[in-house]
Short mmCIF file of C-alpha atoms and ligand atoms in Angstrom, two decimals:
data_model
loop_
_atom_site.label_atom_id
_atom_site.label_comp_id
_atom_site.label_asym_id
_atom_site.label_seq_id
_atom_site.Cartn_x
_atom_site.Cartn_y
_atom_site.Cartn_z
CA MET A 1 -18.50 16.95 8.35
CA SER A 2 -19.50 13.85 6.17
CA THR A 3 -18.70 13.03 2.88
CA THR A 4 -21.14 14.53 -0.21
CA MET A 5 -20.58 11.68 -2.63
CA THR A 6 -23.53 9.87 -3.96
CA PRO A 7 -23.87 6.48 -2.88
CA THR A 8 -23.33 5.11 -6.21
CA GLN A 9 -19.99 6.93 -6.22
CA LEU A 10 -19.13 5.26 -2.70
CA GLU A 11 -19.92 1.94 -3.64
CA ARG A 12 -17.90 2.26 -6.99
CA PHE A 13 -14.52 3.38 -5.02
CA GLN A 14 -15.43 0.94 -2.65
CA VAL A 15 -15.33 -1.93 -5.48
CA LYS A 16 -11.84 -0.38 -6.49
CA LEU A 17 -10.57 -0.61 -2.96
CA LEU A 18 -11.53 -4.10 -2.54
CA LYS A 19 -10.06 -4.90 -5.87
CA GLU A 20 -6.57 -3.28 -4.72
CA ARG A 21 -6.63 -5.17 -1.45
CA ALA A 22 -7.10 -8.45 -3.31
CA ASP A 23 -4.12 -7.26 -5.56
CA ALA A 24 -2.17 -6.32 -2.79
CA GLU A 25 -2.77 -9.32 -0.56
CA GLU A 26 -1.99 -11.42 -3.69
CA ARG A 27 1.89 -9.86 -4.01
CA PHE A 28 1.80 -9.91 -0.32
CA ALA A 29 1.50 -13.70 -0.45
CA GLU A 30 3.49 -14.15 -3.09
CA PHE A 31 6.40 -12.32 -1.65
CA GLY A 32 5.74 -14.33 1.69
CA ASP A 33 6.26 -17.50 -0.07
CA VAL A 34 9.76 -15.93 -1.46
CA MET A 35 10.86 -14.53 1.62
CA SER A 36 10.48 -17.90 3.62
CA GLU A 37 12.53 -19.45 0.67
CA VAL A 38 15.39 -16.93 0.93
CA ARG A 39 15.07 -17.38 4.88
CA ALA A 40 15.61 -21.16 4.45
CA ALA A 41 18.24 -20.91 2.10
CA ARG A 42 19.98 -18.42 4.05
CA SER A 43 19.77 -20.41 7.10
CA GLY A 44 21.37 -23.20 5.13
CA ALA A 45 24.43 -21.29 4.17
CA SER A 46 27.49 -21.43 5.90
CA ALA A 47 28.12 -18.86 8.56
CA ASP A 48 31.08 -17.31 6.74
CA ASP A 49 28.79 -15.65 4.18
CA GLU A 50 28.70 -12.21 6.52
CA HIS A 51 32.52 -12.10 5.82
CA ASP A 52 32.13 -13.35 2.24
CA PRO A 53 33.06 -10.08 -0.02
CA GLU A 54 30.70 -12.11 -2.81
CA GLY A 55 28.13 -11.92 -0.52
CA PRO A 56 25.92 -8.86 -0.61
CA THR A 57 23.84 -9.98 -3.76
CA MET A 58 21.92 -12.10 -1.32
CA THR A 59 21.65 -9.25 1.09
CA GLN A 60 20.78 -6.80 -1.65
CA GLU A 61 18.32 -9.42 -2.94
CA TRP A 62 16.81 -9.92 0.30
CA SER A 63 16.68 -5.77 1.52
CA GLN A 64 14.72 -5.33 -2.32
CA ARG A 65 12.26 -8.24 -1.45
CA SER A 66 11.91 -6.60 1.84
CA ALA A 67 11.15 -3.36 0.36
CA VAL A 68 8.16 -4.94 -1.91
CA LEU A 69 6.93 -6.49 0.69
CA ALA A 70 6.93 -3.41 3.33
CA ASP A 71 5.01 -1.57 0.15
CA ALA A 72 2.45 -4.22 -0.12
CA ARG A 73 1.88 -4.13 3.95
CA ALA A 74 1.76 -0.07 3.52
CA GLU A 75 -0.80 -0.50 0.66
CA LEU A 76 -2.81 -2.85 2.71
CA SER A 77 -2.91 -0.35 5.25
CA ASN A 78 -3.76 2.52 3.37
CA VAL A 79 -6.59 0.45 1.54
CA ASP A 80 -7.91 -0.82 5.11
CA ARG A 81 -7.82 3.12 6.11
CA ALA A 82 -9.96 4.11 3.01
CA LEU A 83 -12.57 1.42 3.34
CA ALA A 84 -12.94 2.56 7.11
CA ARG A 85 -13.59 6.07 6.04
CA ILE A 86 -15.89 4.78 3.63
CA ALA A 87 -17.79 3.12 6.07
CA ASP A 88 -17.87 5.86 8.88
CA GLY A 89 -18.54 8.30 5.78
CA THR A 90 -15.48 10.66 6.27
CA TYR A 91 -14.38 9.00 2.47
CA GLY A 92 -13.09 11.52 0.18
CA ILE A 93 -12.82 14.20 2.91
CA CYS A 94 -8.88 15.50 3.39
CA SER A 95 -7.60 14.60 6.50
CA ARG A 96 -5.67 17.85 7.13
CA CYS A 97 -7.83 20.51 5.92
CA GLY A 98 -11.26 18.67 5.99
CA LYS A 99 -12.25 20.12 2.60
CA ARG A 100 -13.31 17.49 -0.11
CA ILE A 101 -10.45 15.81 -2.20
CA ALA A 102 -11.46 16.15 -6.19
CA VAL A 103 -13.21 12.91 -7.34
CA ALA A 104 -10.62 12.89 -10.17
CA ARG A 105 -7.98 12.46 -7.42
CA LEU A 106 -9.62 9.73 -5.70
CA GLU A 107 -10.07 7.88 -9.10
CA ALA A 108 -6.39 8.16 -9.76
CA ARG A 109 -5.61 6.98 -6.45
CA PRO A 110 -8.46 5.71 -4.28
CA THR A 111 -6.59 5.80 -0.99
CA ALA A 112 -5.84 9.48 -0.90
CA GLU A 113 -6.09 10.93 2.47
CA LEU A 114 -5.31 14.45 1.72
CA CYS A 115 -6.56 16.74 -0.98
CA ILE A 116 -4.10 18.07 -3.63
CA ASP A 117 -3.28 21.32 -1.98
CA CYS A 118 -2.45 19.80 1.23
CA ALA A 119 -0.19 16.97 -0.34
CA ARG A 120 1.86 19.01 -2.31
CA LEU A 121 2.13 21.08 1.21
CA VAL A 122 3.18 18.21 2.77
CA GLY A 123 5.27 16.97 -0.39
ZN1 ZN B 201 -6.13 19.58 2.45
#
């Protein structure tokens, strides 16, 4: 089955996705910088830090930043998958049931791979 979207619609989603990709990449680069700063600060700190009861602050900050970074990475790969689907003509087709994904849903979430029904089933 291939997408029944018009080339104009597809192009519009492609533009949206490319913009999202640029945003995610920016965030990714930004946090990548922060991460290496934190890493540098960490390696400069005393080895006793891990046993310091006041220590978790750094660890907490670290894991928060790791989470943001992981989000940006996941978003990048979602966007890349969506762009690949545009390229191979399966964009807007539910990857689970093969039905069309509502355009309104794609407008809200251009990286959606599942139709609303399947998304509800999967959770
Ligand atoms: Zn579906």
